[in-house]
PDB file of C-alpha atoms in Angstrom:
ATOM      1  CA  UNK A 188    -185.462 -38.800-104.567  1.00 83.00           C
ATOM      2  CA  UNK A 189    -187.526 -35.703-105.320  1.00 90.00           C
ATOM      3  CA  UNK A 190    -190.626 -36.255-107.397  1.00 95.00           C
ATOM      4  CA  UNK A 191    -193.112 -33.718-108.699  1.00 98.00           C
ATOM      5  CA  UNK A 192    -196.531 -34.675-110.036  1.00 97.00           C
ATOM      6  CA  UNK A 193    -198.709 -32.185-111.887  1.00 98.00           C
ATOM      7  CA  UNK A 194    -202.434 -32.532-112.399  1.00 97.00           C
ATOM      8  CA  UNK A 195    -205.403 -30.437-113.429  1.00 98.00           C
ATOM      9  CA  UNK A 196    -204.729 -29.798-117.081  1.00 97.00           C
ATOM     10  CA  UNK A 197    -207.371 -30.147-119.747  1.00 98.00           C
ATOM     11  CA  UNK A 198    -209.336 -28.522-122.524  1.00 98.00           C
ATOM     12  CA  UNK A 199    -211.066 -25.211-121.846  1.00 98.00           C
ATOM     13  CA  UNK A 200    -212.613 -22.482-123.924  1.00 98.00           C
ATOM     14  CA  UNK A 201    -211.044 -19.061-124.149  1.00 98.00           C
ATOM     15  CA  UNK A 202    -211.992 -17.014-121.121  1.00 98.00           C
ATOM     16  CA  UNK A 203    -212.271 -20.087-118.945  1.00 98.00           C
ATOM     17  CA  UNK A 204    -210.264 -21.179-115.936  1.00 98.00           C
ATOM     18  CA  UNK A 205    -208.180 -24.123-114.818  1.00 98.00           C
ATOM     19  CA  UNK A 206    -206.340 -24.896-111.624  1.00 98.00           C
ATOM     20  CA  UNK A 207    -203.139 -26.882-111.840  1.00 98.00           C
ATOM     21  CA  UNK A 208    -201.680 -28.731-108.880  1.00 98.00           C
ATOM     22  CA  UNK A 209    -198.185 -29.993-108.250  1.00 98.00           C
ATOM     23  CA  UNK A 210    -197.647 -32.473-105.449  1.00 98.00           C
ATOM     24  CA  UNK A 211    -194.053 -32.837-104.310  1.00 97.00           C
ATOM     25  CA  UNK A 212    -192.320 -35.647-102.494  1.00 96.00           C
ATOM     26  CA  UNK A 213    -189.836 -33.401-100.711  1.00 90.00           C
ATOM     27  CA  UNK A 214    -189.134 -33.699 -97.010  1.00 90.00           C
ATOM     28  CA  UNK A 215    -187.994 -30.098 -96.714  1.00 93.00           C
ATOM     29  CA  UNK A 216    -190.555 -28.625 -99.094  1.00 95.00           C
ATOM     30  CA  UNK A 217    -190.534 -25.270 -97.332  1.00 95.00           C
ATOM     31  CA  UNK A 218    -186.888 -24.713 -98.286  1.00 96.00           C
ATOM     32  CA  UNK A 219    -187.577 -24.978-102.020  1.00 97.00           C
ATOM     33  CA  UNK A 220    -188.316 -22.332-104.581  1.00 98.00           C
ATOM     34  CA  UNK A 221    -191.040 -23.518-106.944  1.00 98.00           C
ATOM     35  CA  UNK A 222    -191.789 -22.491-110.463  1.00 98.00           C
ATOM     36  CA  UNK A 223    -194.221 -23.124-113.280  1.00 98.00           C
ATOM     37  CA  UNK A 224    -193.018 -23.225-116.843  1.00 98.00           C
ATOM     38  CA  UNK A 225    -194.767 -24.043-120.091  1.00 98.00           C
ATOM     39  CA  UNK A 226    -193.790 -25.308-123.489  1.00 98.00           C
ATOM     40  CA  UNK A 227    -195.841 -25.000-126.632  1.00 97.00           C
ATOM     41  CA  UNK A 228    -195.152 -27.175-129.694  1.00 93.00           C
ATOM     42  CA  UNK A 229    -192.077 -26.003-131.543  1.00 95.00           C
ATOM     43  CA  UNK A 230    -191.178 -23.465-128.881  1.00 97.00           C
ATOM     44  CA  UNK A 231    -188.718 -23.320-126.030  1.00 97.00           C
ATOM     45  CA  UNK A 232    -189.811 -23.863-122.461  1.00 97.00           C
ATOM     46  CA  UNK A 233    -190.774 -20.524-121.010  1.00 98.00           C
ATOM     47  CA  UNK A 234    -191.107 -19.126-117.533  1.00 98.00           C
ATOM     48  CA  UNK A 235    -194.593 -18.533-116.155  1.00 98.00           C
ATOM     49  CA  UNK A 236    -194.278 -17.799-112.446  1.00 98.00           C
ATOM     50  CA  UNK A 237    -192.086 -18.458-109.420  1.00 98.00           C
ATOM     51  CA  UNK A 238    -192.851 -18.568-105.715  1.00 98.00           C
ATOM     52  CA  UNK A 239    -190.124 -18.431-103.111  1.00 97.00           C
ATOM     53  CA  UNK A 240    -190.043 -20.385 -99.869  1.00 95.00           C
ATOM     54  CA  UNK A 241    -191.394 -17.319 -98.080  1.00 94.00           C
ATOM     55  CA  UNK A 242    -194.261 -16.955-100.547  1.00 95.00           C
ATOM     56  CA  UNK A 243    -193.024 -14.049-102.641  1.00 97.00           C
ATOM     57  CA  UNK A 244    -194.060 -14.307-106.254  1.00 98.00           C
ATOM     58  CA  UNK A 245    -192.952 -13.089-109.659  1.00 98.00           C
ATOM     59  CA  UNK A 246    -194.963 -13.491-112.857  1.00 98.00           C
ATOM     60  CA  UNK A 247    -194.197 -13.374-116.523  1.00 98.00           C
ATOM     61  CA  UNK A 248    -195.809 -10.328-118.097  1.00 98.00           C
ATOM     62  CA  UNK A 249    -197.900 -12.546-120.349  1.00 98.00           C
ATOM     63  CA  UNK A 250    -199.801 -14.030-117.403  1.00 98.00           C
ATOM     64  CA  UNK A 251    -199.714 -11.226-114.855  1.00 98.00           C
ATOM     65  CA  UNK A 252    -203.196 -10.426-113.589  1.00 98.00           C
ATOM     66  CA  UNK A 253    -204.644 -13.684-114.939  1.00 98.00           C
ATOM     67  CA  UNK A 254    -202.639 -16.407-113.174  1.00 98.00           C
ATOM     68  CA  UNK A 255    -202.013 -16.858-109.460  1.00 98.00           C
ATOM     69  CA  UNK A 256    -199.558 -19.182-107.773  1.00 98.00           C
ATOM     70  CA  UNK A 257    -199.858 -20.409-104.215  1.00 98.00           C
ATOM     71  CA  UNK A 258    -198.227 -23.030-102.048  1.00 97.00           C
ATOM     72  CA  UNK A 259    -199.019 -24.989 -98.919  1.00 96.00           C
ATOM     73  CA  UNK A 260    -195.872 -26.184 -97.199  1.00 95.00           C
ATOM     74  CA  UNK A 261    -197.841 -28.482 -94.914  1.00 95.00           C
ATOM     75  CA  UNK A 262    -199.347 -30.275 -97.918  1.00 96.00           C
ATOM     76  CA  UNK A 263    -196.196 -30.166-100.064  1.00 97.00           C
ATOM     77  CA  UNK A 264    -198.281 -28.723-102.869  1.00 97.00           C
ATOM     78  CA  UNK A 265    -198.142 -25.749-105.190  1.00 98.00           C
ATOM     79  CA  UNK A 266    -201.078 -24.574-107.279  1.00 98.00           C
ATOM     80  CA  UNK A 267    -201.460 -22.452-110.365  1.00 98.00           C
ATOM     81  CA  UNK A 268    -204.855 -20.814-110.775  1.00 98.00           C
ATOM     82  CA  UNK A 269    -205.308 -19.761-114.384  1.00 98.00           C
ATOM     83  CA  UNK A 270    -208.135 -17.391-115.248  1.00 98.00           C
ATOM     84  CA  UNK A 271    -209.212 -15.697-118.443  1.00 98.00           C
ATOM     85  CA  UNK A 272    -207.299 -18.248-120.460  1.00 98.00           C
ATOM     86  CA  UNK A 273    -206.306 -17.444-124.013  1.00 98.00           C
ATOM     87  CA  UNK A 274    -205.468 -19.729-126.941  1.00 97.00           C
ATOM     88  CA  UNK A 275    -201.839 -18.628-126.646  1.00 97.00           C
ATOM     89  CA  UNK A 276    -201.741 -20.191-123.173  1.00 98.00           C
ATOM     90  CA  UNK A 277    -201.977 -23.614-124.811  1.00 98.00           C
ATOM     91  CA  UNK A 278    -198.916 -25.604-123.782  1.00 98.00           C
ATOM     92  CA  UNK A 279    -197.622 -28.371-121.581  1.00 98.00           C
ATOM     93  CA  UNK A 280    -197.240 -26.911-118.111  1.00 98.00           C
ATOM     94  CA  UNK A 281    -194.401 -28.075-115.899  1.00 98.00           C
ATOM     95  CA  UNK A 282    -193.808 -27.707-112.201  1.00 98.00           C
ATOM     96  CA  UNK A 283    -190.178 -27.233-111.158  1.00 98.00           C
ATOM     97  CA  UNK A 284    -188.318 -27.111-107.845  1.00 98.00           C
ATOM     98  CA  UNK A 285    -185.019 -25.655-106.767  1.00 97.00           C
ATOM     99  CA  UNK A 286    -183.439 -26.125-103.360  1.00 96.00           C
ATOM    100  CA  UNK A 287    -183.162 -22.473-102.396  1.00 93.00           C
ATOM    101  CA  UNK A 288    -184.840 -20.610 -99.556  1.00 93.00           C
ATOM    102  CA  UNK A 289    -183.791 -17.076-100.379  1.00 93.00           C
ATOM    103  CA  UNK A 290    -185.724 -14.328-102.108  1.00 93.00           C
ATOM    104  CA  UNK A 291    -184.093 -14.337-105.544  1.00 96.00           C
ATOM    105  CA  UNK A 292    -186.520 -15.042-108.376  1.00 98.00           C
ATOM    106  CA  UNK A 293    -185.208 -17.849-110.556  1.00 97.00           C
ATOM    107  CA  UNK A 294    -186.775 -17.580-114.002  1.00 98.00           C
ATOM    108  CA  UNK A 295    -184.522 -19.776-116.174  1.00 98.00           C
ATOM    109  CA  UNK A 296    -185.473 -23.393-116.651  1.00 98.00           C
ATOM    110  CA  UNK A 297    -181.867 -24.565-116.448  1.00 97.00           C
ATOM    111  CA  UNK A 298    -181.635 -23.237-112.905  1.00 97.00           C
ATOM    112  CA  UNK A 299    -184.171 -25.735-111.576  1.00 98.00           C
ATOM    113  CA  UNK A 300    -183.093 -29.136-110.325  1.00 96.00           C
ATOM    114  CA  UNK A 301    -186.326 -31.111-110.382  1.00 97.00           C
ATOM    115  CA  UNK A 302    -189.194 -31.299-112.835  1.00 98.00           C
ATOM    116  CA  UNK A 303    -192.574 -32.910-113.119  1.00 98.00           C
ATOM    117  CA  UNK A 304    -193.732 -34.761-116.211  1.00 97.00           C
ATOM    118  CA  UNK A 305    -196.026 -31.951-117.313  1.00 98.00           C
ATOM    119  CA  UNK A 306    -199.750 -31.540-117.834  1.00 98.00           C
ATOM    120  CA  UNK A 307    -201.391 -30.433-121.077  1.00 98.00           C
ATOM    121  CA  UNK A 308    -203.470 -27.278-121.140  1.00 98.00           C
ATOM    122  CA  UNK A 309    -205.409 -26.578-124.314  1.00 98.00           C
ATOM    123  CA  UNK A 310    -207.422 -23.406-124.776  1.00 98.00           C
ATOM    124  CA  UNK A 311    -209.820 -23.323-127.691  1.00 97.00           C
ATOM    125  CA  UNK A 312    -210.917 -20.105-129.352  1.00 94.00           C
TER     126      UNK A 312
END
């Protein structure tokens, strides 16, 4: 059974930084594509960033240059470093995993098989 556990959310002022972590209980973690999504109240879940098994990344335009994703296959962990946070970044952030080791960038939530429970990020102005 695959489980994903996010941590690191919280309240931060605009311009501040947070680092989210997602620990995965996956035996073959290196063969998974990992993504971060977010969902604000009253809005649909939206794509933030994806990292392939080889470490290639693709970012949503709204976070490009401010957020950075990384993974450590030995630690079964993926991180999301968020800098220069804005009030519009406020949302519940979800880690997602898809069993796929190619280089295609999956950006739709419905394409991911496993999800964490989410962690709240609130950015005050």
